[in-house]
mmCIF file of C-alpha atoms in Angstrom:
data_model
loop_
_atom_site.group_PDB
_atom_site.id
_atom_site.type_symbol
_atom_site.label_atom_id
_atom_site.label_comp_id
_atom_site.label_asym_id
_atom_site.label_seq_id
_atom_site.Cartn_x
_atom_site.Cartn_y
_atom_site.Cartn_z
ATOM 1 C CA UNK A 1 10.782 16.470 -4.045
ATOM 2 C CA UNK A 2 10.846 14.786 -0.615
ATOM 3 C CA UNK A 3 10.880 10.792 -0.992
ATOM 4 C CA UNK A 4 10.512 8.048 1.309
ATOM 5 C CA UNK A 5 13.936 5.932 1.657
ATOM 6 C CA UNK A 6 14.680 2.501 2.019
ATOM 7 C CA UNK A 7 17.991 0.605 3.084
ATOM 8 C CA UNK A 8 18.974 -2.533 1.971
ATOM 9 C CA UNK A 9 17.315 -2.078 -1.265
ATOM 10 C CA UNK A 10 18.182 -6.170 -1.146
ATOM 11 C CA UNK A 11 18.605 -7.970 1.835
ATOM 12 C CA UNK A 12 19.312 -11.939 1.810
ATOM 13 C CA UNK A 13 19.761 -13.962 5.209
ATOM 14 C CA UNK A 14 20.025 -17.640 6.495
ATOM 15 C CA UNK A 15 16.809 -18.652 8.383
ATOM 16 C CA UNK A 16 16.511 -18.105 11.762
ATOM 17 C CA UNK A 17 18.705 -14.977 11.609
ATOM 18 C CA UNK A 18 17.329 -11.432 12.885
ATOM 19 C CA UNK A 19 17.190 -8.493 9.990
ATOM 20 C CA UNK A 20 16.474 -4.701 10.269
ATOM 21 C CA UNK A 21 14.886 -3.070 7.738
ATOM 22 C CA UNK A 22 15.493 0.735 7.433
ATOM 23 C CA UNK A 23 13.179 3.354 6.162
ATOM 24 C CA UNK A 24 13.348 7.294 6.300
ATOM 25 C CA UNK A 25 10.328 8.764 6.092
ATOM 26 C CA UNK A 26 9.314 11.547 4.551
ATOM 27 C CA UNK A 27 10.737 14.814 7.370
ATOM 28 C CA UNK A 28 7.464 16.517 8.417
ATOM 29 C CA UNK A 29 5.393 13.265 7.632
ATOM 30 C CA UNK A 30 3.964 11.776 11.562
ATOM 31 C CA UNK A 31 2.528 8.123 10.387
ATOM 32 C CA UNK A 32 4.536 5.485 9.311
ATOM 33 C CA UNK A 33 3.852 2.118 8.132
ATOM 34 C CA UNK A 34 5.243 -0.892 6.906
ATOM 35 C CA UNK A 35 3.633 -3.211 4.377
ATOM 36 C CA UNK A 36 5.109 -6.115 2.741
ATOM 37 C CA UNK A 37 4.622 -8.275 -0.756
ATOM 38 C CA UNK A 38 5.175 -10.998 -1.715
ATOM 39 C CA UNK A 39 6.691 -12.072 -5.319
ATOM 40 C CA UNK A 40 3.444 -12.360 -7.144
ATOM 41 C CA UNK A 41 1.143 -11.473 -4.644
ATOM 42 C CA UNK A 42 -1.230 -8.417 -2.965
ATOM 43 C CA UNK A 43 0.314 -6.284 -0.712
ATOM 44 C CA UNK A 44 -0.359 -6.568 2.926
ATOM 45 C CA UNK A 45 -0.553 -4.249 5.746
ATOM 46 C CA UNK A 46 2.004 -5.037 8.646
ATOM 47 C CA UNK A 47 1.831 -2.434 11.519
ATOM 48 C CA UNK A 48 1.221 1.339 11.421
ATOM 49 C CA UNK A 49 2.748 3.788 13.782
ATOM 50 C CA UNK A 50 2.439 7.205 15.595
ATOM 51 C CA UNK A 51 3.583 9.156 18.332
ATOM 52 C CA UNK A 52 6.319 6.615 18.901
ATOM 53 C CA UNK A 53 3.415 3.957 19.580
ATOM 54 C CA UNK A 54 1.601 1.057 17.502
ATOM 55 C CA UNK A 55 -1.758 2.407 16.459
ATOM 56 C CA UNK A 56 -2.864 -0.335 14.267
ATOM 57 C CA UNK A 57 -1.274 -3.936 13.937
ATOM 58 C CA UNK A 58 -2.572 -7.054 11.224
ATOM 59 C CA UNK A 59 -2.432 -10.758 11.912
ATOM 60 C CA UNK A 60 0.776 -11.179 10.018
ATOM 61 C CA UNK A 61 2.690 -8.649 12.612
ATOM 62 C CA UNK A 62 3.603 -11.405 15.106
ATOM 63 C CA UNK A 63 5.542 -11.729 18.032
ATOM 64 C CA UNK A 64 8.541 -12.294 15.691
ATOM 65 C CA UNK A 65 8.494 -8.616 14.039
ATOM 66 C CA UNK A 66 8.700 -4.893 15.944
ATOM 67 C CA UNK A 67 9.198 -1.579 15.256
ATOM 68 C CA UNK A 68 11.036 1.492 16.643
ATOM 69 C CA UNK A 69 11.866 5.050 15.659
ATOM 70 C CA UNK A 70 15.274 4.984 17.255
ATOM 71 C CA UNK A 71 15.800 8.643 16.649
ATOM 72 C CA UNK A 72 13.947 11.467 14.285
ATOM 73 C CA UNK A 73 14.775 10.216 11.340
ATOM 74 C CA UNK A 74 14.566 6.140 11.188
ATOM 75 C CA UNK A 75 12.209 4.040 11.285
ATOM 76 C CA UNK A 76 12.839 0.302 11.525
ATOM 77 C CA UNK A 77 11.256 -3.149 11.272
ATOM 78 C CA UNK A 78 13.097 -6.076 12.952
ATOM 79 C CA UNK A 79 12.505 -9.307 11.419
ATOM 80 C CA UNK A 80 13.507 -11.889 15.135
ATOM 81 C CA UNK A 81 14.232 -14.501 13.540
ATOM 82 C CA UNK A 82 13.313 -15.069 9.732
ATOM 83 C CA UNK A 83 11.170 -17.911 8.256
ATOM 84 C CA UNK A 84 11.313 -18.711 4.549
ATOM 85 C CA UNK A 85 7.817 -17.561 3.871
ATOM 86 C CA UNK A 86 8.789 -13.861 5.590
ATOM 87 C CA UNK A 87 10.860 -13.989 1.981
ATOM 88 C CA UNK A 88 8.914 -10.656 -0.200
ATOM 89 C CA UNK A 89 9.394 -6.861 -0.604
ATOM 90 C CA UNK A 90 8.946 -4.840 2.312
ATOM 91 C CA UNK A 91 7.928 -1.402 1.752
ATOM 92 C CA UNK A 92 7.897 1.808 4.374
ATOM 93 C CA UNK A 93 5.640 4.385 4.321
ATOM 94 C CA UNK A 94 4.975 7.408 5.188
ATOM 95 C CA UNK A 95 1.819 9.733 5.465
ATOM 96 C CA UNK A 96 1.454 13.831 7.000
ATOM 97 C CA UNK A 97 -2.041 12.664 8.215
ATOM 98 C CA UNK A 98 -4.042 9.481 9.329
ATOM 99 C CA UNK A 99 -7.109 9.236 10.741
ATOM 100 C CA UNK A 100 -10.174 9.655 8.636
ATOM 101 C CA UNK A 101 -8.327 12.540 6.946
ATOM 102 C CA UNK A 102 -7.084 12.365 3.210
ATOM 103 C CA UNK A 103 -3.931 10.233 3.942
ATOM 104 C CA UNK A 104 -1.723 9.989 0.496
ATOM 105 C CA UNK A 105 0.635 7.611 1.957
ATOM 106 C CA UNK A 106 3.869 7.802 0.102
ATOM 107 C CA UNK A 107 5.910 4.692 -0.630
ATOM 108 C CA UNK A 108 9.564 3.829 -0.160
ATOM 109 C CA UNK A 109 11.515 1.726 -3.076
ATOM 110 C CA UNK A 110 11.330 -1.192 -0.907
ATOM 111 C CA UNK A 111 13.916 -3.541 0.354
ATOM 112 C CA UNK A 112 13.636 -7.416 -1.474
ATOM 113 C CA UNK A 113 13.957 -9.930 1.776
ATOM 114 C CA UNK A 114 15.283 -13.338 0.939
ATOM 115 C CA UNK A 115 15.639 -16.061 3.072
ATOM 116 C CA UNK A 116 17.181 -19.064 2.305
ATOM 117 C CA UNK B 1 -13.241 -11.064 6.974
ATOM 118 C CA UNK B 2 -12.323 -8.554 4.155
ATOM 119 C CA UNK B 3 -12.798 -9.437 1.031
ATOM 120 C CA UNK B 4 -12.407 -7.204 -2.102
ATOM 121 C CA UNK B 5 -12.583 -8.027 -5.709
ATOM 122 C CA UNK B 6 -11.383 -6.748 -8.795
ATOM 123 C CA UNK B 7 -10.731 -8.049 -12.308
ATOM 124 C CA UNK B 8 -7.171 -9.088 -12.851
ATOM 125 C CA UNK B 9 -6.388 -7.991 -16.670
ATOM 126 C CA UNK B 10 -7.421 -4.997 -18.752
ATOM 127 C CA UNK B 11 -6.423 -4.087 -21.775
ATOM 128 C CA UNK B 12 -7.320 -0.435 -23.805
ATOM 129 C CA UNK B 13 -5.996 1.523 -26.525
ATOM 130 C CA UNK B 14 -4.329 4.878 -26.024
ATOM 131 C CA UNK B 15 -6.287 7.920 -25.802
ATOM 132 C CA UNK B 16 -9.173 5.591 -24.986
ATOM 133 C CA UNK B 17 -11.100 5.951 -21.493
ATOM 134 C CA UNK B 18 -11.515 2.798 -18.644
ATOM 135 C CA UNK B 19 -13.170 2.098 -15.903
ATOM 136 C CA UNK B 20 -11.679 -0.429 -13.283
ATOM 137 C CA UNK B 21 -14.172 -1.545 -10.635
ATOM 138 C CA UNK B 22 -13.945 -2.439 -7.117
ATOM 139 C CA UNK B 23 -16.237 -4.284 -5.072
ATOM 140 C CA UNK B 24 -15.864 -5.061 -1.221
ATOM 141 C CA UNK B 25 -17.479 -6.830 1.856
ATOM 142 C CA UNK B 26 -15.910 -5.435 4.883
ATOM 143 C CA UNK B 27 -16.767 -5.238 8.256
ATOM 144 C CA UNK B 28 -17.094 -1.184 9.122
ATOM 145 C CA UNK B 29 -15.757 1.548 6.609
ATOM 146 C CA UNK B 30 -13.142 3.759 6.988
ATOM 147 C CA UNK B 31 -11.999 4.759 3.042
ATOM 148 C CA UNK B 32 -11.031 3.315 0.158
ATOM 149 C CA UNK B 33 -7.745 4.579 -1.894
ATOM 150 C CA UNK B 34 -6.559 3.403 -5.374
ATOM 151 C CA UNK B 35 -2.947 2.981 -6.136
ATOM 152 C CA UNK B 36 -0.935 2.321 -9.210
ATOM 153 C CA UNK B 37 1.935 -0.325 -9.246
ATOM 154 C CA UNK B 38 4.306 -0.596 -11.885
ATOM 155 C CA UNK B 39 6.020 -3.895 -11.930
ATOM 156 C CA UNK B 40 8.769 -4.149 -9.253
ATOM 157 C CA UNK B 41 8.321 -0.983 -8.209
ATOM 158 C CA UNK B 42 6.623 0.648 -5.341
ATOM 159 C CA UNK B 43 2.619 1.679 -5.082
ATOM 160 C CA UNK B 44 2.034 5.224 -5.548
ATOM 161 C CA UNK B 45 -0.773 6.797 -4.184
ATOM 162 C CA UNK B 46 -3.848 8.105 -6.490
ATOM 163 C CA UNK B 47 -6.823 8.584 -4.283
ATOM 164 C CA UNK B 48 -8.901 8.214 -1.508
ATOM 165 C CA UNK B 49 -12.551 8.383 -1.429
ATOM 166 C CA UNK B 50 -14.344 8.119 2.257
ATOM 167 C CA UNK B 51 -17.577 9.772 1.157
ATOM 168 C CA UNK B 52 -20.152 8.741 -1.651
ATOM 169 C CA UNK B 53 -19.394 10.402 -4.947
ATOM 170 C CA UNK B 54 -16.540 11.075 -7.651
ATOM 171 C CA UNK B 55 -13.560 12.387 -6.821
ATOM 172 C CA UNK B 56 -11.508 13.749 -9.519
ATOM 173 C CA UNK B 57 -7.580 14.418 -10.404
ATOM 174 C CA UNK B 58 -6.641 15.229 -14.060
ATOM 175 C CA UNK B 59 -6.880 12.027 -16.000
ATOM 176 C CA UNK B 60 -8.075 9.890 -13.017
ATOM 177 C CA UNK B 61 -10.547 10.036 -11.287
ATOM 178 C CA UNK B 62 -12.573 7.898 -8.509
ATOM 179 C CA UNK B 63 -16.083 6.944 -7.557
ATOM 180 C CA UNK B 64 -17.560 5.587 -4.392
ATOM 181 C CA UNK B 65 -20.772 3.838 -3.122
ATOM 182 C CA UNK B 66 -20.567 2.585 0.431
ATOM 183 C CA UNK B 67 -24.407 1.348 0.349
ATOM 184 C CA UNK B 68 -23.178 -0.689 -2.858
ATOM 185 C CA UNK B 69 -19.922 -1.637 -1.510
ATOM 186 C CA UNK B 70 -18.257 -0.829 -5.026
ATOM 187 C CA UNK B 71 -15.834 2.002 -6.526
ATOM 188 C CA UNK B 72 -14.227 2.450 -9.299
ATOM 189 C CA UNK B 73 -11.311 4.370 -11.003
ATOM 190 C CA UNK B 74 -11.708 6.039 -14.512
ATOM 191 C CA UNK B 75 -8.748 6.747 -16.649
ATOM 192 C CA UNK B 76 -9.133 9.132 -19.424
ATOM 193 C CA UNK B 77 -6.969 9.962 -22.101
ATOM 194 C CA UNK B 78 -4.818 6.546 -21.560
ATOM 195 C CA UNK B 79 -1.093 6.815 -22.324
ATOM 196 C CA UNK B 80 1.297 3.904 -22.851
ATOM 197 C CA UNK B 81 2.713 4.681 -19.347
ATOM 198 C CA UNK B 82 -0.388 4.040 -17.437
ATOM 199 C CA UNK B 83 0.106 0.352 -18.197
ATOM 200 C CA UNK B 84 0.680 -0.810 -14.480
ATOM 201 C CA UNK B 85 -1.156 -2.832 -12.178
ATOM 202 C CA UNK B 86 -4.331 -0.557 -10.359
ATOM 203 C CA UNK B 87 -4.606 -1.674 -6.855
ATOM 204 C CA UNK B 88 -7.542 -1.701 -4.402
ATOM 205 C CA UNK B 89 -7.614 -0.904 -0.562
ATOM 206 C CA UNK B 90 -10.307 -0.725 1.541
ATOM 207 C CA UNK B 91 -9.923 0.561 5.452
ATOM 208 C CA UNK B 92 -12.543 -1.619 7.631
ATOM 209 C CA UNK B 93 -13.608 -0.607 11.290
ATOM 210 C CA UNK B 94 -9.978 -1.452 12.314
ATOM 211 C CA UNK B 95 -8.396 0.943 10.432
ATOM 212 C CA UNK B 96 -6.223 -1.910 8.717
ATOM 213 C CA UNK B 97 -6.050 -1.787 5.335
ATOM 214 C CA UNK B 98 -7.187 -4.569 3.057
ATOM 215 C CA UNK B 99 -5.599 -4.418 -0.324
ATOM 216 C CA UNK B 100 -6.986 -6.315 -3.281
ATOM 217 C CA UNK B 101 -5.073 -8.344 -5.994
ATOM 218 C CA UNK B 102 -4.892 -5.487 -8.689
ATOM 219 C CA UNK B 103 -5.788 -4.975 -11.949
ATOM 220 C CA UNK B 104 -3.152 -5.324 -14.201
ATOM 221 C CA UNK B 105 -3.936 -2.865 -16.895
ATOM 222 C CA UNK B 106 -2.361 -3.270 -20.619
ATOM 223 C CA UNK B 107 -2.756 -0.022 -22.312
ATOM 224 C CA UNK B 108 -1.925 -0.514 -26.196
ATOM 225 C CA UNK B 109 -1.288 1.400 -29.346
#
């Protein structure tokens, strides 16, 4: 069965340094998101993505994070440079449809981010 | 603002049947889905409900009521592996989804 893939599954970096986050989504899948948690806490919508563009974006995607789909396969989140609180599970996903349509979004493993 | 509330701790027997309810204030409407989280582990998807009414899948299935602002997820025939945490989301006029704090659900023998 087709799965979403993550890589690190744990990353852990000084503060102030830049991370990547890699994710391959699912092959014939055309949305992809990121969403992140942290320890304890409800998950939270980053950034979703389509046609090589941002469609949708929350508060917490600042100036210090971006995305790209560098080629047909990955799809990356770049942390600029990392904060202590940006410490939490990140988790890609990926979904066939968006929109209004029935959009079972299927989730990666995740990658733990720690900061220190 | 978003906000969405659910009750965080559950606890059933096996074979029993629950109910875990949602409620919501958003600004706009644009679907509400229904995850399951086991602990350290990613959410996998269970449903999405954008129209009033039940939706059903198997053992799960989900309600709406936009006028209400409320849903809710029914579990039937509980199994020990359903224990997990059941998360809210609700899509406002942005499209952005707003996820509650979950239910953690403790499904006993």
């Amino acid at each position: 069965e087709p799965e979403v893939t993550q890589t690190p599954s744990h990353q852990v970096t000084q503060m102030g340094q830049e991370v990547i986050l890699r994710c391959v989504p699912i092959s014939n899948h055309l949305y992809f998101y990121w969403y992140r948690q942290i320890l304890g806490q409800k998950v939270e919508f980053l950034v979703s993505f389509y046609n090589n563009e941002i469609s949708e974006k929350s508060e917490i995607f600042d100036d210090q994070f971006s995305v790209e789909r560098p080629d047909g396969s990955n799809f990356t989140l770049k942390i600029r440079s990392t904060k202590l609180e940006d410490s939490a599970m990140y988790f890609c996903a990926s979904s066939e449809m968006g929109g209004l349509a029935d959009n079972e979004q299927f989730f990666g493993p995740g990658t733990r981010l720690t900061v220190l | 603002g978003q906000n969405i509330d659910q009750p965080t701790e559950m606890t059933a027997t096996e074979g029993a049947i629950v109910q875990i309810n949602c409620t919501y204030q958003t600004s706009g409407f644009n679907g509400l889905f229904w995850y399951q989280q086991h602990a350290g582990e990613a959410p996998t998807f269970l449903s999405y409900n954008v129209l009033d009414g039940l939706e059903e899948k198997g053992r799960f299935s989900s309600f709406l009521s936009r006028s209400k602002g409320y849903s809710y997820l029914l579990l039937k025939e509980l199994q020990m592996k359903d224990s997990a945490s059941y998360l809210c989301a609700v899509r406002g006029g942005s499209y952005i989804p707003t996820f509650g704090r979950g239910t953690s659900l403790i499904v006993h023998p």
